[in-house]
Short mmCIF file of N, CA and C in Angstrom, two decimals:
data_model
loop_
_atom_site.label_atom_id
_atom_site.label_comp_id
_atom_site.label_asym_id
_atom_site.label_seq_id
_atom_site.Cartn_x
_atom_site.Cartn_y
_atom_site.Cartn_z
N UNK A 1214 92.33 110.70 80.80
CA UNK A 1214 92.92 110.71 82.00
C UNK A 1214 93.53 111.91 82.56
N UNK A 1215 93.87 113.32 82.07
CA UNK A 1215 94.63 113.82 82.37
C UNK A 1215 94.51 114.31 83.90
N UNK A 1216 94.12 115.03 84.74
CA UNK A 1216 94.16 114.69 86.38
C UNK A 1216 94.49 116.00 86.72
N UNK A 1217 94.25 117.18 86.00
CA UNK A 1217 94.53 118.37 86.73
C UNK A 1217 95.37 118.55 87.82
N UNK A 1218 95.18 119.35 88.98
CA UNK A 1218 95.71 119.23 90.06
C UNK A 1218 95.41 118.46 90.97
N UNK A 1219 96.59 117.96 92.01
CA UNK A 1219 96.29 116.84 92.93
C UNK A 1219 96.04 115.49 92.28
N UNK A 1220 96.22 115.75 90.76
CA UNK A 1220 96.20 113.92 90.25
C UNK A 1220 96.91 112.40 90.86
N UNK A 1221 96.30 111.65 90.37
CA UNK A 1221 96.51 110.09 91.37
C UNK A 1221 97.76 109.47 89.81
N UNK A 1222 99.27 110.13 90.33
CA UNK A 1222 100.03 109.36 89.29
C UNK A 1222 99.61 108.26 89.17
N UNK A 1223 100.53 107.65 88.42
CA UNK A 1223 100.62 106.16 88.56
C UNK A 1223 102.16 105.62 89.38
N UNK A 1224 101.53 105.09 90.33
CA UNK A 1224 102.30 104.48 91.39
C UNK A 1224 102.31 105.00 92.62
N UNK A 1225 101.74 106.35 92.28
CA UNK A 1225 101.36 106.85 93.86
C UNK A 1225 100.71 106.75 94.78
N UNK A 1226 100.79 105.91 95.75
CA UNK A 1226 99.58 105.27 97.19
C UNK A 1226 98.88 106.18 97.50
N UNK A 1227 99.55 107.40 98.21
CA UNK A 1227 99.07 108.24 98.87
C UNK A 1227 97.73 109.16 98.56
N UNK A 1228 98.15 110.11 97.21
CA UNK A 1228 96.88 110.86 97.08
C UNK A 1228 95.81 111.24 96.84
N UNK A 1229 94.97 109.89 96.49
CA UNK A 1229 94.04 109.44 96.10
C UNK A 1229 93.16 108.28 96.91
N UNK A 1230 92.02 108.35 97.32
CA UNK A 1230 91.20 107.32 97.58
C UNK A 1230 89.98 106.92 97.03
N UNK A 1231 90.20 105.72 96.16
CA UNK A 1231 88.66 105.55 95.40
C UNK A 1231 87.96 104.63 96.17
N UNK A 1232 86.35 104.66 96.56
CA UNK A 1232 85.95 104.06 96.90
C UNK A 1232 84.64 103.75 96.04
N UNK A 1233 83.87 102.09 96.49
CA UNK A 1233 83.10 101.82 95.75
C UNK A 1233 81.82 101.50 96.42
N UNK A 1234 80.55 101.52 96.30
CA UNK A 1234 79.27 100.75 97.21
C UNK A 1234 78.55 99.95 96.38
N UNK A 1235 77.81 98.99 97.26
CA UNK A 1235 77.13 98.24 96.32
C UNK A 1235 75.84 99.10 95.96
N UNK A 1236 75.58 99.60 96.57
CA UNK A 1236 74.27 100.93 96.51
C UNK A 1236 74.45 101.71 95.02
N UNK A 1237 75.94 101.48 94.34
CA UNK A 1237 76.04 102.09 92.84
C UNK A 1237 76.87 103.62 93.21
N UNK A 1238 77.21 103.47 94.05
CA UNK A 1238 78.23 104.99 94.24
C UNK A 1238 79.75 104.42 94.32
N UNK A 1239 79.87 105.91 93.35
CA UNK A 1239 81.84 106.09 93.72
C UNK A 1239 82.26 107.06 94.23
N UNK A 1240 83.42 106.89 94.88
CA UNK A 1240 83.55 108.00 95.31
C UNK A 1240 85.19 108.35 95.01
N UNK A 1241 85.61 109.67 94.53
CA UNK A 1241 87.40 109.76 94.94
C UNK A 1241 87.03 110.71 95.96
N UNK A 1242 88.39 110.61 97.10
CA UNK A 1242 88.58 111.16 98.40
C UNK A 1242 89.84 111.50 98.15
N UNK A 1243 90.39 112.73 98.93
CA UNK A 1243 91.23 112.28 100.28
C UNK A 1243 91.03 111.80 101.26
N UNK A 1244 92.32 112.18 102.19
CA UNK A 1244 91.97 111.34 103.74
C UNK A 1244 90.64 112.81 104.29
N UNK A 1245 91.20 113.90 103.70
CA UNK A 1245 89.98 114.46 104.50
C UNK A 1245 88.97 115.09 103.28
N UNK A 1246 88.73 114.75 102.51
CA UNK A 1246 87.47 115.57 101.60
C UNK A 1246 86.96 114.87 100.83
N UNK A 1247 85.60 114.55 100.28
CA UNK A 1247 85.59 113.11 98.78
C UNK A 1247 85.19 114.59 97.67
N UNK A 1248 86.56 114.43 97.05
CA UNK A 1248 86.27 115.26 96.16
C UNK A 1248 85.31 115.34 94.62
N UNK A 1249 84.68 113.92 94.60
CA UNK A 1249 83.68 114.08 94.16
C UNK A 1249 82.96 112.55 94.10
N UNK A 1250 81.85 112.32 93.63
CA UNK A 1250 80.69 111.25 93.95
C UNK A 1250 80.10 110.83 92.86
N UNK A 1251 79.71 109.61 92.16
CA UNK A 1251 78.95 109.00 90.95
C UNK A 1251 78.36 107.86 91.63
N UNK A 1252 76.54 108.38 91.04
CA UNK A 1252 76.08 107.46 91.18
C UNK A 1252 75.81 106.54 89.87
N UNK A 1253 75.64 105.16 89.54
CA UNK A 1253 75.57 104.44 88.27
C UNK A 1253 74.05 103.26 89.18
N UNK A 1254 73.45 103.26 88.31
CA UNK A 1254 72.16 102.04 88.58
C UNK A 1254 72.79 100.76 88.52
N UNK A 1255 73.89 100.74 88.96
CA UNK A 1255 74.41 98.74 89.09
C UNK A 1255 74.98 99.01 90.60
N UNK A 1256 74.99 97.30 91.26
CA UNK A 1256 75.34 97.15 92.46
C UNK A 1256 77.12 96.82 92.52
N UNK A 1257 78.00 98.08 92.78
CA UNK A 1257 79.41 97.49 92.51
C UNK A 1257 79.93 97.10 93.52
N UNK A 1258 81.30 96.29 93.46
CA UNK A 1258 82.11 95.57 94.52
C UNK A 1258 83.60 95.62 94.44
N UNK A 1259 83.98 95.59 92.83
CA UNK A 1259 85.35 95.50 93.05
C UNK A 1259 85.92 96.71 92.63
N UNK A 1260 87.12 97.27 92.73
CA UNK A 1260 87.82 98.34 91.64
C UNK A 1260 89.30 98.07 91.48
N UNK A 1261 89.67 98.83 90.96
CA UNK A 1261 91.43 98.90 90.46
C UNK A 1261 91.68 99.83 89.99
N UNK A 1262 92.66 100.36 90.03
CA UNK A 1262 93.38 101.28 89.35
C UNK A 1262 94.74 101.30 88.72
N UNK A 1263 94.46 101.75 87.42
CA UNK A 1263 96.08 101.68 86.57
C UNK A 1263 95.83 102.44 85.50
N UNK A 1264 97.53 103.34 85.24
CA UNK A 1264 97.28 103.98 83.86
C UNK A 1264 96.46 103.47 82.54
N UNK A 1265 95.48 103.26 81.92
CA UNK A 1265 95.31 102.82 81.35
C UNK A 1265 95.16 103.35 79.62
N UNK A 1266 96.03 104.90 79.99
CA UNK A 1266 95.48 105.84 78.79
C UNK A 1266 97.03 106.53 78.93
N UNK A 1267 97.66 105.71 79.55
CA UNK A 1267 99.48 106.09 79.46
C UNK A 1267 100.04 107.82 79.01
N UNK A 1268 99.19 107.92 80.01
CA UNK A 1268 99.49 109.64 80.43
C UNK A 1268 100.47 109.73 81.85
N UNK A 1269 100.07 108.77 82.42
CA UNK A 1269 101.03 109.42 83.67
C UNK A 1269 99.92 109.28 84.45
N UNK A 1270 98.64 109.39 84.41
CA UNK A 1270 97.89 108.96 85.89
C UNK A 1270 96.89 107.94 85.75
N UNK A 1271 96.52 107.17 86.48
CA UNK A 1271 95.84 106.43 86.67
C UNK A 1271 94.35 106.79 86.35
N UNK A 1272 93.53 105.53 85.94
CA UNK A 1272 92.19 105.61 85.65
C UNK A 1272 91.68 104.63 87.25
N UNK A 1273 90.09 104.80 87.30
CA UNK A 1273 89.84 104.10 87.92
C UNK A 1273 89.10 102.85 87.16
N UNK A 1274 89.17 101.40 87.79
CA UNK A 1274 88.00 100.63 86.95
C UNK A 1274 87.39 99.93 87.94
N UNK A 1275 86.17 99.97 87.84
CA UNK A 1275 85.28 99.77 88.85
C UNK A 1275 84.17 98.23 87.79
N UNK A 1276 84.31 97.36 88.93
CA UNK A 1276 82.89 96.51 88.21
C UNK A 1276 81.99 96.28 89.28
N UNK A 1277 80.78 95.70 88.25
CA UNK A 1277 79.43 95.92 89.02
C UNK A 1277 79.12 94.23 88.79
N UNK A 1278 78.35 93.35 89.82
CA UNK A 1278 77.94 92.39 89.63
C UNK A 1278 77.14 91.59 88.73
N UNK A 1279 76.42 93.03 87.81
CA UNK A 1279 75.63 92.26 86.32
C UNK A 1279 76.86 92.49 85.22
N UNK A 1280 78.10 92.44 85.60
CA UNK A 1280 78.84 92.54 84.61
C UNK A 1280 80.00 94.12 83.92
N UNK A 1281 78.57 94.88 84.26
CA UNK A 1281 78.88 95.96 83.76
C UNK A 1281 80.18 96.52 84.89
N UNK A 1282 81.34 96.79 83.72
CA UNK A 1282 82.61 97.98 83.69
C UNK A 1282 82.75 99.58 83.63
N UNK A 1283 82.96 100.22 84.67
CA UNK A 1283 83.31 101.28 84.48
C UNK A 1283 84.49 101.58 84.46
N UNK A 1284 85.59 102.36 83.48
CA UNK A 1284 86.49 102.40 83.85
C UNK A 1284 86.37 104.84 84.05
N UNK A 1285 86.91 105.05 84.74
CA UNK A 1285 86.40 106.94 84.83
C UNK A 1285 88.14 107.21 85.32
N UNK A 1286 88.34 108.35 85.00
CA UNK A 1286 89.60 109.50 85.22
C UNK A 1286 89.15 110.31 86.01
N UNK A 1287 90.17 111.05 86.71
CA UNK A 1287 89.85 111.80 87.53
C UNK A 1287 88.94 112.94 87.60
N UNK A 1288 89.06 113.04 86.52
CA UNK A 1288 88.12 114.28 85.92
C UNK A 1288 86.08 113.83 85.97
N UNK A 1289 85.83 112.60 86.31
CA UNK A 1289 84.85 112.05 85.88
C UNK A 1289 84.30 111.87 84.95
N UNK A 1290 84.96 111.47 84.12
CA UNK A 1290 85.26 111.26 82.27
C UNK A 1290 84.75 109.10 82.21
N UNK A 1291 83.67 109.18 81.97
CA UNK A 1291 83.57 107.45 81.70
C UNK A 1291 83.63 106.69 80.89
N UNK A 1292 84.12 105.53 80.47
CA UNK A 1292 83.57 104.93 79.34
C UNK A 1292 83.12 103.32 80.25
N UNK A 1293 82.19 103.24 80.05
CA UNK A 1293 81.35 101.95 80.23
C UNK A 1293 81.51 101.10 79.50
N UNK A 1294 81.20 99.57 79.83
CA UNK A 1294 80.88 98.40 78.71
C UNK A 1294 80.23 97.07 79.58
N UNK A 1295 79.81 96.53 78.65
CA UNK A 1295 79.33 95.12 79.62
C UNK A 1295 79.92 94.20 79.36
N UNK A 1296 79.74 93.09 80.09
CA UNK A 1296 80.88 92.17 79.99
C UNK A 1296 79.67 90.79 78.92
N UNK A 1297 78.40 91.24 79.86
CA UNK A 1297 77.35 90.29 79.12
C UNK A 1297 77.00 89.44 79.96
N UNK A 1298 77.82 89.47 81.28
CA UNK A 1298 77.54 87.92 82.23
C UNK A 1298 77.39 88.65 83.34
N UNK A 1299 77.27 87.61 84.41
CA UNK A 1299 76.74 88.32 85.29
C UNK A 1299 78.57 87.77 86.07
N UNK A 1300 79.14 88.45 87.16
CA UNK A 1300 80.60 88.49 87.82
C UNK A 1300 80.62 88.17 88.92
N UNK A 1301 81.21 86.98 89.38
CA UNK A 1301 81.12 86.66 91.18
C UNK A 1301 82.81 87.15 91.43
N UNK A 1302 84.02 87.52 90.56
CA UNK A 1302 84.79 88.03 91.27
C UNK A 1302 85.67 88.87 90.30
N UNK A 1303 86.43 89.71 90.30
CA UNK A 1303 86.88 90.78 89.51
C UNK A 1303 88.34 91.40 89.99
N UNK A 1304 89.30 91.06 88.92
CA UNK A 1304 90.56 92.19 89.61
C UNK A 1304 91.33 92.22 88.63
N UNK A 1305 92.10 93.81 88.68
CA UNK A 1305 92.67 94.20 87.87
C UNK A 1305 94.20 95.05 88.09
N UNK A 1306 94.62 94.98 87.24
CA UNK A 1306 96.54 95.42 87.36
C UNK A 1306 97.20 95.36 86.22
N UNK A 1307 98.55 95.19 86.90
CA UNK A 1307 99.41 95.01 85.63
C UNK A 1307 99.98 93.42 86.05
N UNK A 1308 100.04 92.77 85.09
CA UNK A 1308 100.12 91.92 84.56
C UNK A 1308 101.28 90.84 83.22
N UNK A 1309 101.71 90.11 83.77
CA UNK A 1309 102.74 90.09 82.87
C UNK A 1309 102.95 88.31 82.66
N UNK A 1310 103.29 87.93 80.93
CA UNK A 1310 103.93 86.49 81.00
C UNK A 1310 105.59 86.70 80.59
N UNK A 1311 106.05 87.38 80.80
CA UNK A 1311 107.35 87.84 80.66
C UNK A 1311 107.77 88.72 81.71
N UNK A 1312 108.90 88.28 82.45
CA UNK A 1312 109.62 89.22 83.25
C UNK A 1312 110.28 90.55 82.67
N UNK A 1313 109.49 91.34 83.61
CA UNK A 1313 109.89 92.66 83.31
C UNK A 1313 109.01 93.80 82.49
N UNK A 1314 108.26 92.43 81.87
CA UNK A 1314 106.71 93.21 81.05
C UNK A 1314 105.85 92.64 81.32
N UNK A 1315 105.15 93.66 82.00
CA UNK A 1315 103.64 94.03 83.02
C UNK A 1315 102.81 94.70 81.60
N UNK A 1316 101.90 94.53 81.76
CA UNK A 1316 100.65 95.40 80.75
C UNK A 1316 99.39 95.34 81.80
N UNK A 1317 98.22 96.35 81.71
CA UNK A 1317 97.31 96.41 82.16
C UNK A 1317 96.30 94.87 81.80
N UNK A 1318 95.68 94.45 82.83
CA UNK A 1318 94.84 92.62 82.77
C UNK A 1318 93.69 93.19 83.34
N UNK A 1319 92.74 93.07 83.06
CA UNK A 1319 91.24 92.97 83.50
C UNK A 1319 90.34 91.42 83.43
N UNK A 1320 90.30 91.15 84.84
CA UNK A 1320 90.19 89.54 84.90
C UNK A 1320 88.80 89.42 85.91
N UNK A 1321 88.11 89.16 85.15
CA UNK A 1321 86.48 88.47 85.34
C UNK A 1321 86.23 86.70 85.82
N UNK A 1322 85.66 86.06 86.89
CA UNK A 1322 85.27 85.26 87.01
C UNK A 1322 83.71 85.10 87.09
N UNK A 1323 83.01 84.42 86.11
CA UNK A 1323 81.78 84.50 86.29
C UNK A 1323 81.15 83.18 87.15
N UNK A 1324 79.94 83.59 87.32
CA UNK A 1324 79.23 82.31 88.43
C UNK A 1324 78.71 81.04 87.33
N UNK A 1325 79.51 80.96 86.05
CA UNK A 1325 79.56 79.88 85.46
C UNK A 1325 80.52 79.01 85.52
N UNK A 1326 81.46 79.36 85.99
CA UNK A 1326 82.64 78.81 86.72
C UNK A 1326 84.00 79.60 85.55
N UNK A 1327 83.56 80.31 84.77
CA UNK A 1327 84.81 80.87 83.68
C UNK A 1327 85.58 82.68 84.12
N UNK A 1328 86.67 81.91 83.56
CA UNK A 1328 87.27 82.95 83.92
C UNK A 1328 87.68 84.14 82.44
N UNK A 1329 87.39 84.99 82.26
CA UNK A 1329 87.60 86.24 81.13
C UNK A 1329 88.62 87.15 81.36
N UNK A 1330 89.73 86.91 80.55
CA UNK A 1330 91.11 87.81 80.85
C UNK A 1330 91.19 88.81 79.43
N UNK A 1331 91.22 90.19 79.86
CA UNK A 1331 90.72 91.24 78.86
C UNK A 1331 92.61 91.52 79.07
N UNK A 1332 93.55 90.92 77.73
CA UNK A 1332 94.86 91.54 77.72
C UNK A 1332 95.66 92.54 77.05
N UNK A 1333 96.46 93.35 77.88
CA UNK A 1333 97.11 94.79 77.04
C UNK A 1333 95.90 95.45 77.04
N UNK A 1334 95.04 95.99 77.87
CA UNK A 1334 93.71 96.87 77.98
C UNK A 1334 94.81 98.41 77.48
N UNK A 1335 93.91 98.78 76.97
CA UNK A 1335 94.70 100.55 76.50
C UNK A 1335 93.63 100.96 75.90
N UNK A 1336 93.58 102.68 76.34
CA UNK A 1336 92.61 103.33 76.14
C UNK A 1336 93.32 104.94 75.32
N UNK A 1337 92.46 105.17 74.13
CA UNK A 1337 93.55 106.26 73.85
C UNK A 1337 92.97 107.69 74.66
N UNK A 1338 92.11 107.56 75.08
CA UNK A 1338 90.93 108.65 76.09
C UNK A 1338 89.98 108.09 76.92
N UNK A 1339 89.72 108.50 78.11
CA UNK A 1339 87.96 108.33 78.46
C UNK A 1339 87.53 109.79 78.33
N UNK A 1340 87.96 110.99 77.78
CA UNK A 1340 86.99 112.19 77.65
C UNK A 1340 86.68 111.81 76.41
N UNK A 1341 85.42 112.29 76.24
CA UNK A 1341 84.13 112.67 75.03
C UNK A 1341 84.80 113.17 74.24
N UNK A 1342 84.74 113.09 72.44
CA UNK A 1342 85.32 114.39 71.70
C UNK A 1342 84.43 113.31 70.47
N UNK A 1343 84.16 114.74 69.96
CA UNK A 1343 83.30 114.74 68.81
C UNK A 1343 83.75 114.27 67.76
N UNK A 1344 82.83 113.30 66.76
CA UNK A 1344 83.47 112.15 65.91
C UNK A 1344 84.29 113.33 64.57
N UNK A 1345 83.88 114.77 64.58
CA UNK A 1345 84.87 115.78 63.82
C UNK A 1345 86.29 116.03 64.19
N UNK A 1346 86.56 116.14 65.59
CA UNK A 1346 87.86 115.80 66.07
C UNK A 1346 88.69 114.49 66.46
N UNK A 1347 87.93 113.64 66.30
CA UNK A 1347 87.92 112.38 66.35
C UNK A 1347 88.93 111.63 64.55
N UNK A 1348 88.13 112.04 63.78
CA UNK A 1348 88.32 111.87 62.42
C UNK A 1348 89.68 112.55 61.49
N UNK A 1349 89.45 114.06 62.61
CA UNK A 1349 90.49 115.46 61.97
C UNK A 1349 91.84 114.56 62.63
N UNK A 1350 91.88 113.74 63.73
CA UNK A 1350 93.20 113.52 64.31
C UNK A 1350 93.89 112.31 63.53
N UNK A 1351 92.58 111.61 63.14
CA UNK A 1351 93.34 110.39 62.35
C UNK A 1351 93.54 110.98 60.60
N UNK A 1352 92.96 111.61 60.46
CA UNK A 1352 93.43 112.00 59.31
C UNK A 1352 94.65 113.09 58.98
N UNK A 1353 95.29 113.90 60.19
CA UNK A 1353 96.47 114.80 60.37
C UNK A 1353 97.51 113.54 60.80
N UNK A 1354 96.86 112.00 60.92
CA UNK A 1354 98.49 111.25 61.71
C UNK A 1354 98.51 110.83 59.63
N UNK A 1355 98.06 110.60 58.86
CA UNK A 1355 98.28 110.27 57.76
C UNK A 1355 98.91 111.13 56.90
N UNK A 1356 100.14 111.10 56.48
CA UNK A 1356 100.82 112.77 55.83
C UNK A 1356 99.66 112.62 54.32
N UNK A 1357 99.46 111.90 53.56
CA UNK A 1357 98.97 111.92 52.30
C UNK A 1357 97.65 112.83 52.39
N UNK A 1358 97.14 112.88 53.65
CA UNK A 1358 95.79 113.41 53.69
C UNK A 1358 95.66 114.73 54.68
N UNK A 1359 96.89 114.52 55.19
CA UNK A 1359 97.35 115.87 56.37
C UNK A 1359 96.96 117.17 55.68
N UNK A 1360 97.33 117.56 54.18
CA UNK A 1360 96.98 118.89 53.75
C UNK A 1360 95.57 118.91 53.66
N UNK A 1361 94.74 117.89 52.84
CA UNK A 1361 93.46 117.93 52.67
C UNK A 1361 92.66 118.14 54.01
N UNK A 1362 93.27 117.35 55.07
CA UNK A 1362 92.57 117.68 56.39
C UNK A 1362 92.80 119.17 57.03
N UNK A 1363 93.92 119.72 56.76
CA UNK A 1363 93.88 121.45 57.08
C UNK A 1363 92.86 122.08 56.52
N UNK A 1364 92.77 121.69 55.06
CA UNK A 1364 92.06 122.59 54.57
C UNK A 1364 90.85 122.50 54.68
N UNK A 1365 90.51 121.16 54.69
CA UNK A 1365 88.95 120.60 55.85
C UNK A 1365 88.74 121.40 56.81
N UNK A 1366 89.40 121.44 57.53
CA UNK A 1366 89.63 122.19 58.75
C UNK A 1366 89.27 123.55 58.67
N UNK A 1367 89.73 124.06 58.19
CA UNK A 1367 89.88 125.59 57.75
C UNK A 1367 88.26 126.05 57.34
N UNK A 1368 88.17 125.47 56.09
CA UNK A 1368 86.86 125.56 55.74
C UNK A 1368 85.51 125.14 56.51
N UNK A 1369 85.31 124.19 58.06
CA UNK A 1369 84.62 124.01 58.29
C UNK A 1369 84.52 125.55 59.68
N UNK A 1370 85.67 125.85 60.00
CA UNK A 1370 85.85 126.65 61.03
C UNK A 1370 85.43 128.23 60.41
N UNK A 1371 85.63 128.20 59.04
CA UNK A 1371 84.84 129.95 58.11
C UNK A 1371 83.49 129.61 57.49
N UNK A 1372 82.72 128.07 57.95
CA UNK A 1372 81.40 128.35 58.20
C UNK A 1372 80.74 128.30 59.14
N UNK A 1373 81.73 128.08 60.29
CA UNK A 1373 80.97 128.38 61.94
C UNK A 1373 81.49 130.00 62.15
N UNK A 1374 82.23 130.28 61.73
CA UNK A 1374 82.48 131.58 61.40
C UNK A 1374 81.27 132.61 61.09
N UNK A 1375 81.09 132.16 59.97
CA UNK A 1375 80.00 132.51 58.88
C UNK A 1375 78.60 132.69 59.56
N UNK A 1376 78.55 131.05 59.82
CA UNK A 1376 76.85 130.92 60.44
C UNK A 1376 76.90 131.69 61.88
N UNK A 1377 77.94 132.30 62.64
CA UNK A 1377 77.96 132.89 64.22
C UNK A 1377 77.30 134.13 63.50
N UNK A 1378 78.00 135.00 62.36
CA UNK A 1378 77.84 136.10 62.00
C UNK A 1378 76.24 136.11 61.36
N UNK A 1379 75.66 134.96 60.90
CA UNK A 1379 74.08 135.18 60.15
C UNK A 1379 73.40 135.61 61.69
N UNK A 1380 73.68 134.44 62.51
CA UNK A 1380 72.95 134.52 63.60
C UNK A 1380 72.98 135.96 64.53
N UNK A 1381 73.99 136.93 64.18
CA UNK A 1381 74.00 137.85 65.19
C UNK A 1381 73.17 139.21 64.72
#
């Protein structure tokens, strides 16, 4: 999620406009520029927006009528999924069975007559990162393995080292 400049906090109306087509385009705007455009091969209809990666700005989540979820950051960072059904109505927020605690709800009605409530949605990223940094982070949150992972570390970075220098 992180949102560079001009990011769409969370809770802020104003500086952001996402829009959606059934044609498979998105778009974020301002009132005067669409600062950028995705096209996806599904026909979409609904969207929402909410922190969902509890940084401070909002993601967008967009669904498409065969089901399929996009949820993208400002950055145009995606992670996709299907739902498996096909969706006659879709909406999403925060959500709460306790006053005062809201959590992110992603709520599906399909044309089977059921309704699919996806609860406490949380995302720890939608950017890409390689299953090596991926692995190095969960193994530096574990102290027992924190040294072994430096030195993992270390050693994999003095054979990209290494192999830059064969190659030159």
């Amino acid at each position: 999620g992180g949102g560079g400049g001009g990011g769409m906090a969370s809770g802020d109306t104003t500086s952001l406009i996402a829009l959606c087509t059934r044609a498979g385009s998105l778009m974020l705007c301002t009132c005067e520029t669409v600062l950028w455009e995705l096209a996806v091969d599904h026909e979409l209809f609904a969207l929402a927006r909410m922190d969902l990666t509890h940084d401070g700005y909002d993601e967008i989540v967009v669904c498409a009528w065969d089901g399929f979820t996009f949820i993208l950051d400002q950055d145009r960072n995606v992670v996709r999924f299907q739902l498996g059904r096909e969706v006659c109505a879709f909406a999403g927020g925060l959500f709460g069975l306790q006053h005062g605690l809201n959590v992110p709800v992603l709520v599906y009605a399909t044309f089977d007559g059921e309704i699919i409530l996806y609860y406490n949605v949380s995302l720890r990223s939608v950017a890409c990162r390689t299953l090596d940094s991926a692995a190095e982070e969960l193994l530096l949150q574990q102290p027992q393995f924190a040294a072994a992972a430096a030195a993992k570390s270390q050693e994999l970075a003095q054979q990209r080292k290494e192999k830059q220098q064969q190659q030159q």
